[in-house]
Amino acid sequence: MLIQLINPNTSTEMTAVMAASAVTVALPTTKIMPSTPLHAPKSIECALDETIASAALLDLIQEGKQQGVDAHIIACFGDPALDAARELADAPVIGIAEAAFQLASLISHRFGIVTTLSRTLPASEHLLQKYGHKQHCSGVRASDIPVLELENLAPEAYQLLKNECLEAINLDGAEAIVLGCAGMSNLVEKLSQELPVPIIDGVTAAVKLAESLHQLGLRTSKAGHYGKPLQKPFIGRYSHWGV
Ligand code: 2AL
């Protein structure tokens, strides 16, 4: 199968990190097609970043659709534009936060989330609520590492992240840890060796869920909420979306 792995920010370094993680877990018959937008913020860390990035992300979904991909992954922990992408796409669309929550809830009574900046905490809390996983989460913690610092993670910053994971386990009662950024996907192995609970990265979780849906022949239902977008004129720079 062909999976389009979309990094909605413009950091090609981060795209390479997540693509390498995806390839390590993908079946031999799965091809990973990494996509990076040309027009978006370099990292996504607040609502404005997410909203600006969403239009280019949807353009990439459209490109993937035209190339006949079998699944799309939105690899940013805010799951930006996920509902719109599901309306647009024919193939399943998986957001890495939802994928990680789903897997974490299967292997732990309560999981903790350790993410990047403190200001992204409410975004994760909103997603837990939206997806119905609030009762499975022991708490959301921030390492206060900016997304782009993950690209060349200093040992002190890694220690900050690990300390938050330890506090999530020891103080909050987390029985598994979900990493709250696609740029953390290369840290799973080291953290798994050093911490006593399972560590879940949304990128690899999304790849395995995409493969499962594909193998079962399951696609997004077009019966209601995720029905095709309504046809109407779009004006100006978005006229390509309209009729
Ligand atoms: C992210 C992520 O996964 N990619 C990005 O640019 N920002 N997540 C986050 N919590 O900051």
mmCIF file of N, CA, C and O in Angstrom, residues 4 6-9 37 44 46-62 72-89 91-98 127 130-131 220 222 225-227 229 241:
data_model
loop_
_atom_site.group_PDB
_atom_site.id
_atom_site.type_symbol
_atom_site.label_atom_id
_atom_site.label_comp_id
_atom_site.label_asym_id
_atom_site.label_seq_id
_atom_site.Cartn_x
_atom_site.Cartn_y
_atom_site.Cartn_z
ATOM 1 N N GLN A 4 0.596 8.303 2.315
ATOM 2 C CA GLN A 4 1.116 9.676 2.262
ATOM 3 C C GLN A 4 1.313 10.162 3.696
ATOM 4 O O GLN A 4 0.353 10.240 4.465
ATOM 5 N N ILE A 6 2.133 13.190 5.802
ATOM 6 C CA ILE A 6 2.195 14.649 5.668
ATOM 7 C C ILE A 6 2.731 15.279 6.945
ATOM 8 O O ILE A 6 2.148 15.123 8.022
ATOM 9 N N ASN A 7 3.844 15.985 6.815
ATOM 10 C CA ASN A 7 4.296 16.869 7.894
ATOM 11 C C ASN A 7 3.726 18.244 7.571
ATOM 12 O O ASN A 7 4.159 18.872 6.609
ATOM 13 N N PRO A 8 2.774 18.759 8.340
ATOM 14 C CA PRO A 8 2.142 20.037 7.937
ATOM 15 C C PRO A 8 3.004 21.268 8.185
ATOM 16 O O PRO A 8 2.611 22.357 7.805
ATOM 17 N N ASN A 9 4.156 21.113 8.840
ATOM 18 C CA ASN A 9 5.044 22.284 8.930
ATOM 19 C C ASN A 9 6.102 22.209 7.828
ATOM 20 O O ASN A 9 6.213 21.198 7.138
ATOM 21 N N PRO A 37 4.683 20.795 3.024
ATOM 22 C CA PRO A 37 4.122 21.933 2.278
ATOM 23 C C PRO A 37 5.195 22.981 1.951
ATOM 24 O O PRO A 37 6.227 23.055 2.620
ATOM 25 N N ILE A 44 4.554 24.082 14.199
ATOM 26 C CA ILE A 44 3.154 24.335 14.557
ATOM 27 C C ILE A 44 3.027 24.235 16.074
ATOM 28 O O ILE A 44 3.170 23.147 16.649
ATOM 29 N N CYS A 46 0.798 26.778 17.937
ATOM 30 C CA CYS A 46 -0.326 27.564 18.460
ATOM 31 C C CYS A 46 -1.452 27.528 17.412
ATOM 32 O O CYS A 46 -1.270 27.000 16.307
ATOM 33 N N ALA A 47 -2.584 28.100 17.783
ATOM 34 C CA ALA A 47 -3.770 28.010 16.918
ATOM 35 C C ALA A 47 -3.534 28.714 15.583
ATOM 36 O O ALA A 47 -3.982 28.242 14.533
ATOM 37 N N LEU A 48 -2.834 29.842 15.615
ATOM 38 C CA LEU A 48 -2.588 30.549 14.350
ATOM 39 C C LEU A 48 -1.734 29.685 13.417
ATOM 40 O O LEU A 48 -2.048 29.530 12.228
ATOM 41 N N ASP A 49 -0.661 29.096 13.968
ATOM 42 C CA ASP A 49 0.187 28.207 13.154
ATOM 43 C C ASP A 49 -0.667 27.119 12.511
ATOM 44 O O ASP A 49 -0.539 26.812 11.311
ATOM 45 N N GLU A 50 -1.540 26.539 13.336
ATOM 46 C CA GLU A 50 -2.344 25.405 12.879
ATOM 47 C C GLU A 50 -3.312 25.821 11.764
ATOM 48 O O GLU A 50 -3.468 25.124 10.759
ATOM 49 N N THR A 51 -3.921 26.988 11.960
ATOM 50 C CA THR A 51 -4.919 27.446 10.978
ATOM 51 C C THR A 51 -4.254 27.810 9.664
ATOM 52 O O THR A 51 -4.736 27.445 8.586
ATOM 53 N N ILE A 52 -3.118 28.510 9.731
ATOM 54 C CA ILE A 52 -2.407 28.895 8.502
ATOM 55 C C ILE A 52 -1.914 27.635 7.771
ATOM 56 O O ILE A 52 -1.971 27.554 6.539
ATOM 57 N N ALA A 53 -1.437 26.656 8.545
ATOM 58 C CA ALA A 53 -0.897 25.431 7.926
ATOM 59 C C ALA A 53 -1.980 24.582 7.269
ATOM 60 O O ALA A 53 -1.693 23.800 6.359
ATOM 61 N N SER A 54 -3.215 24.753 7.720
ATOM 62 C CA SER A 54 -4.268 23.828 7.286
ATOM 63 C C SER A 54 -4.571 23.901 5.790
ATOM 64 O O SER A 54 -4.851 22.868 5.160
ATOM 65 N N ALA A 55 -4.543 25.117 5.203
ATOM 66 C CA ALA A 55 -4.891 25.237 3.777
ATOM 67 C C ALA A 55 -3.874 24.488 2.913
ATOM 68 O O ALA A 55 -4.257 23.741 1.991
ATOM 69 N N ALA A 56 -2.585 24.645 3.232
ATOM 70 C CA ALA A 56 -1.558 23.942 2.449
ATOM 71 C C ALA A 56 -1.638 22.439 2.685
ATOM 72 O O ALA A 56 -1.397 21.632 1.771
ATOM 73 N N LEU A 57 -1.991 22.077 3.899
ATOM 74 C CA LEU A 57 -2.136 20.646 4.218
ATOM 75 C C LEU A 57 -3.229 20.014 3.348
ATOM 76 O O LEU A 57 -3.068 18.915 2.801
ATOM 77 N N LEU A 58 -4.340 20.741 3.196
ATOM 78 C CA LEU A 58 -5.440 20.212 2.375
ATOM 79 C C LEU A 58 -5.039 20.120 0.903
ATOM 80 O O LEU A 58 -5.453 19.198 0.192
ATOM 81 N N ASP A 59 -4.206 21.062 0.457
ATOM 82 C CA ASP A 59 -3.669 20.944 -0.915
ATOM 83 C C ASP A 59 -2.875 19.647 -1.056
ATOM 84 O O ASP A 59 -2.952 18.965 -2.083
ATOM 85 N N LEU A 60 -2.089 19.307 -0.019
ATOM 86 C CA LEU A 60 -1.292 18.069 -0.080
ATOM 87 C C LEU A 60 -2.197 16.830 -0.062
ATOM 88 O O LEU A 60 -1.913 15.837 -0.751
ATOM 89 N N ILE A 61 -3.286 16.891 0.704
ATOM 90 C CA ILE A 61 -4.245 15.773 0.700
ATOM 91 C C ILE A 61 -4.795 15.582 -0.721
ATOM 92 O O ILE A 61 -4.887 14.467 -1.237
ATOM 93 N N GLN A 62 -5.131 16.700 -1.359
ATOM 94 C CA GLN A 62 -5.667 16.639 -2.737
ATOM 95 C C GLN A 62 -4.636 16.021 -3.691
ATOM 96 O O GLN A 62 -4.979 15.192 -4.536
ATOM 97 N N HIS A 72 -3.761 8.560 4.183
ATOM 98 C CA HIS A 72 -3.032 9.803 4.456
ATOM 99 C C HIS A 72 -2.806 9.871 5.973
ATOM 100 O O HIS A 72 -3.733 9.589 6.740
ATOM 101 N N ILE A 73 -1.622 10.290 6.382
ATOM 102 C CA ILE A 73 -1.364 10.536 7.808
ATOM 103 C C ILE A 73 -1.054 12.013 7.986
ATOM 104 O O ILE A 73 -0.224 12.574 7.251
ATOM 105 N N ILE A 74 -1.741 12.640 8.948
ATOM 106 C CA ILE A 74 -1.432 14.029 9.308
ATOM 107 C C ILE A 74 -0.513 13.973 10.523
ATOM 108 O O ILE A 74 -0.946 13.644 11.637
ATOM 109 N N ALA A 75 0.769 14.263 10.284
ATOM 110 C CA ALA A 75 1.776 14.041 11.322
ATOM 111 C C ALA A 75 2.123 15.326 12.059
ATOM 112 O O ALA A 75 3.229 15.861 11.955
ATOM 113 N N CYS A 76 1.146 15.807 12.790
ATOM 114 C CA CYS A 76 1.355 16.930 13.711
ATOM 115 C C CYS A 76 0.406 16.677 14.872
ATOM 116 O O CYS A 76 -0.763 16.298 14.640
ATOM 117 N N PHE A 77 0.875 16.873 16.102
ATOM 118 C CA PHE A 77 0.132 16.385 17.263
ATOM 119 C C PHE A 77 -1.178 17.128 17.513
ATOM 120 O O PHE A 77 -2.024 16.657 18.277
ATOM 121 N N GLY A 78 -1.401 18.255 16.851
ATOM 122 C CA GLY A 78 -2.698 18.921 16.976
ATOM 123 C C GLY A 78 -3.748 18.335 16.046
ATOM 124 O O GLY A 78 -4.888 18.793 16.024
ATOM 125 N N ASP A 79 -3.367 17.344 15.250
ATOM 126 C CA ASP A 79 -4.249 16.773 14.220
ATOM 127 C C ASP A 79 -4.941 17.889 13.418
ATOM 128 O O ASP A 79 -6.181 17.893 13.251
ATOM 129 N N PRO A 80 -4.165 18.860 12.867
ATOM 130 C CA PRO A 80 -4.790 19.984 12.163
ATOM 131 C C PRO A 80 -5.560 19.521 10.934
ATOM 132 O O PRO A 80 -5.112 18.625 10.215
ATOM 133 N N ALA A 81 -6.713 20.135 10.730
ATOM 134 C CA ALA A 81 -7.538 19.931 9.519
ATOM 135 C C ALA A 81 -7.960 18.479 9.311
ATOM 136 O O ALA A 81 -8.287 18.075 8.190
ATOM 137 N N LEU A 82 -7.983 17.695 10.377
ATOM 138 C CA LEU A 82 -8.297 16.263 10.224
ATOM 139 C C LEU A 82 -9.708 16.045 9.679
ATOM 140 O O LEU A 82 -9.906 15.247 8.752
ATOM 141 N N ASP A 83 -10.689 16.761 10.221
ATOM 142 C CA ASP A 83 -12.072 16.552 9.753
ATOM 143 C C ASP A 83 -12.222 16.971 8.290
ATOM 144 O O ASP A 83 -12.856 16.272 7.495
ATOM 145 N N ALA A 84 -11.612 18.114 7.941
ATOM 146 C CA ALA A 84 -11.695 18.585 6.547
ATOM 147 C C ALA A 84 -11.011 17.597 5.608
ATOM 148 O O ALA A 84 -11.498 17.318 4.507
ATOM 149 N N ALA A 85 -9.870 17.062 6.048
ATOM 150 C CA ALA A 85 -9.140 16.097 5.210
ATOM 151 C C ALA A 85 -9.984 14.843 4.995
ATOM 152 O O ALA A 85 -9.977 14.254 3.909
ATOM 153 N N ARG A 86 -10.729 14.438 6.020
ATOM 154 C CA ARG A 86 -11.587 13.245 5.868
ATOM 155 C C ARG A 86 -12.741 13.516 4.899
ATOM 156 O O ARG A 86 -13.184 12.611 4.190
ATOM 157 N N GLU A 87 -13.247 14.755 4.890
ATOM 158 C CA GLU A 87 -14.288 15.106 3.909
ATOM 159 C C GLU A 87 -13.726 15.008 2.487
ATOM 160 O O GLU A 87 -14.381 14.518 1.571
ATOM 161 N N LEU A 88 -12.506 15.485 2.345
ATOM 162 C CA LEU A 88 -11.903 15.624 1.019
ATOM 163 C C LEU A 88 -11.407 14.291 0.449
ATOM 164 O O LEU A 88 -11.577 14.011 -0.744
ATOM 165 N N ALA A 89 -10.794 13.482 1.317
ATOM 166 C CA ALA A 89 -10.082 12.299 0.835
ATOM 167 C C ALA A 89 -11.038 11.144 0.550
ATOM 168 O O ALA A 89 -12.124 11.058 1.131
ATOM 169 N N ALA A 91 -9.421 7.979 0.613
ATOM 170 C CA ALA A 91 -8.739 7.009 1.478
ATOM 171 C C ALA A 91 -8.840 7.461 2.943
ATOM 172 O O ALA A 91 -9.113 8.631 3.215
ATOM 173 N N PRO A 92 -8.613 6.552 3.906
ATOM 174 C CA PRO A 92 -8.643 6.952 5.317
ATOM 175 C C PRO A 92 -7.590 8.018 5.628
ATOM 176 O O PRO A 92 -6.512 8.033 5.020
ATOM 177 N N VAL A 93 -7.931 8.899 6.572
ATOM 178 C CA VAL A 93 -6.983 9.923 7.040
ATOM 179 C C VAL A 93 -6.804 9.723 8.538
ATOM 180 O O VAL A 93 -7.787 9.677 9.287
ATOM 181 N N ILE A 94 -5.562 9.610 8.964
ATOM 182 C CA ILE A 94 -5.283 9.353 10.375
ATOM 183 C C ILE A 94 -4.426 10.478 10.937
ATOM 184 O O ILE A 94 -3.392 10.837 10.365
ATOM 185 N N GLY A 95 -4.875 11.031 12.068
ATOM 186 C CA GLY A 95 -4.092 12.039 12.782
ATOM 187 C C GLY A 95 -3.250 11.347 13.836
ATOM 188 O O GLY A 95 -3.703 10.378 14.464
ATOM 189 N N ILE A 96 -2.036 11.853 14.048
ATOM 190 C CA ILE A 96 -1.129 11.114 14.952
ATOM 191 C C ILE A 96 -1.564 11.174 16.406
ATOM 192 O O ILE A 96 -1.286 10.257 17.168
ATOM 193 N N ALA A 97 -2.250 12.243 16.820
ATOM 194 C CA ALA A 97 -2.697 12.294 18.221
ATOM 195 C C ALA A 97 -3.777 11.240 18.443
ATOM 196 O O ALA A 97 -3.696 10.440 19.382
ATOM 197 N N GLU A 98 -4.761 11.203 17.557
ATOM 198 C CA GLU A 98 -5.838 10.227 17.717
ATOM 199 C C GLU A 98 -5.285 8.802 17.658
ATOM 200 O O GLU A 98 -5.686 7.935 18.447
ATOM 201 N N LEU A 127 -8.241 17.893 22.375
ATOM 202 C CA LEU A 127 -8.303 16.680 21.540
ATOM 203 C C LEU A 127 -8.744 15.467 22.352
ATOM 204 O O LEU A 127 -9.530 14.648 21.881
ATOM 205 N N LYS A 130 -12.408 15.785 22.649
ATOM 206 C CA LYS A 130 -13.078 15.559 21.364
ATOM 207 C C LYS A 130 -13.125 14.070 21.016
ATOM 208 O O LYS A 130 -14.129 13.568 20.509
ATOM 209 N N TYR A 131 -12.019 13.363 21.273
ATOM 210 C CA TYR A 131 -11.939 11.949 20.883
ATOM 211 C C TYR A 131 -12.500 11.008 21.946
ATOM 212 O O TYR A 131 -12.491 9.788 21.754
ATOM 213 N N THR A 220 -13.043 5.822 5.102
ATOM 214 C CA THR A 220 -13.891 6.793 5.802
ATOM 215 C C THR A 220 -15.326 6.717 5.286
ATOM 216 O O THR A 220 -15.542 6.735 4.072
ATOM 217 N N LYS A 222 -18.698 8.017 4.098
ATOM 218 C CA LYS A 222 -19.113 9.266 3.451
ATOM 219 C C LYS A 222 -20.591 9.546 3.716
ATOM 220 O O LYS A 222 -21.220 10.382 3.071
ATOM 221 N N HIS A 225 -21.097 13.071 8.493
ATOM 222 C CA HIS A 225 -20.152 14.134 8.863
ATOM 223 C C HIS A 225 -18.988 14.279 7.887
ATOM 224 O O HIS A 225 -18.546 15.381 7.593
ATOM 225 N N TYR A 226 -18.477 13.140 7.402
ATOM 226 C CA TYR A 226 -17.313 13.186 6.508
ATOM 227 C C TYR A 226 -17.705 13.093 5.028
ATOM 228 O O TYR A 226 -16.889 12.712 4.187
ATOM 229 N N GLY A 227 -18.958 13.439 4.723
ATOM 230 C CA GLY A 227 -19.385 13.493 3.324
ATOM 231 C C GLY A 227 -18.552 14.493 2.531
ATOM 232 O O GLY A 227 -17.902 15.379 3.104
ATOM 233 N N PRO A 229 -17.062 17.595 0.512
ATOM 234 C CA PRO A 229 -17.291 19.025 0.733
ATOM 235 C C PRO A 229 -18.358 19.561 -0.235
ATOM 236 O O PRO A 229 -18.489 19.056 -1.356
ATOM 237 N N TRP A 241 -10.572 25.439 -5.153
ATOM 238 C CA TRP A 241 -11.444 24.538 -4.389
ATOM 239 C C TRP A 241 -12.895 24.592 -4.869
ATOM 240 O O TRP A 241 -13.730 23.780 -4.464
#
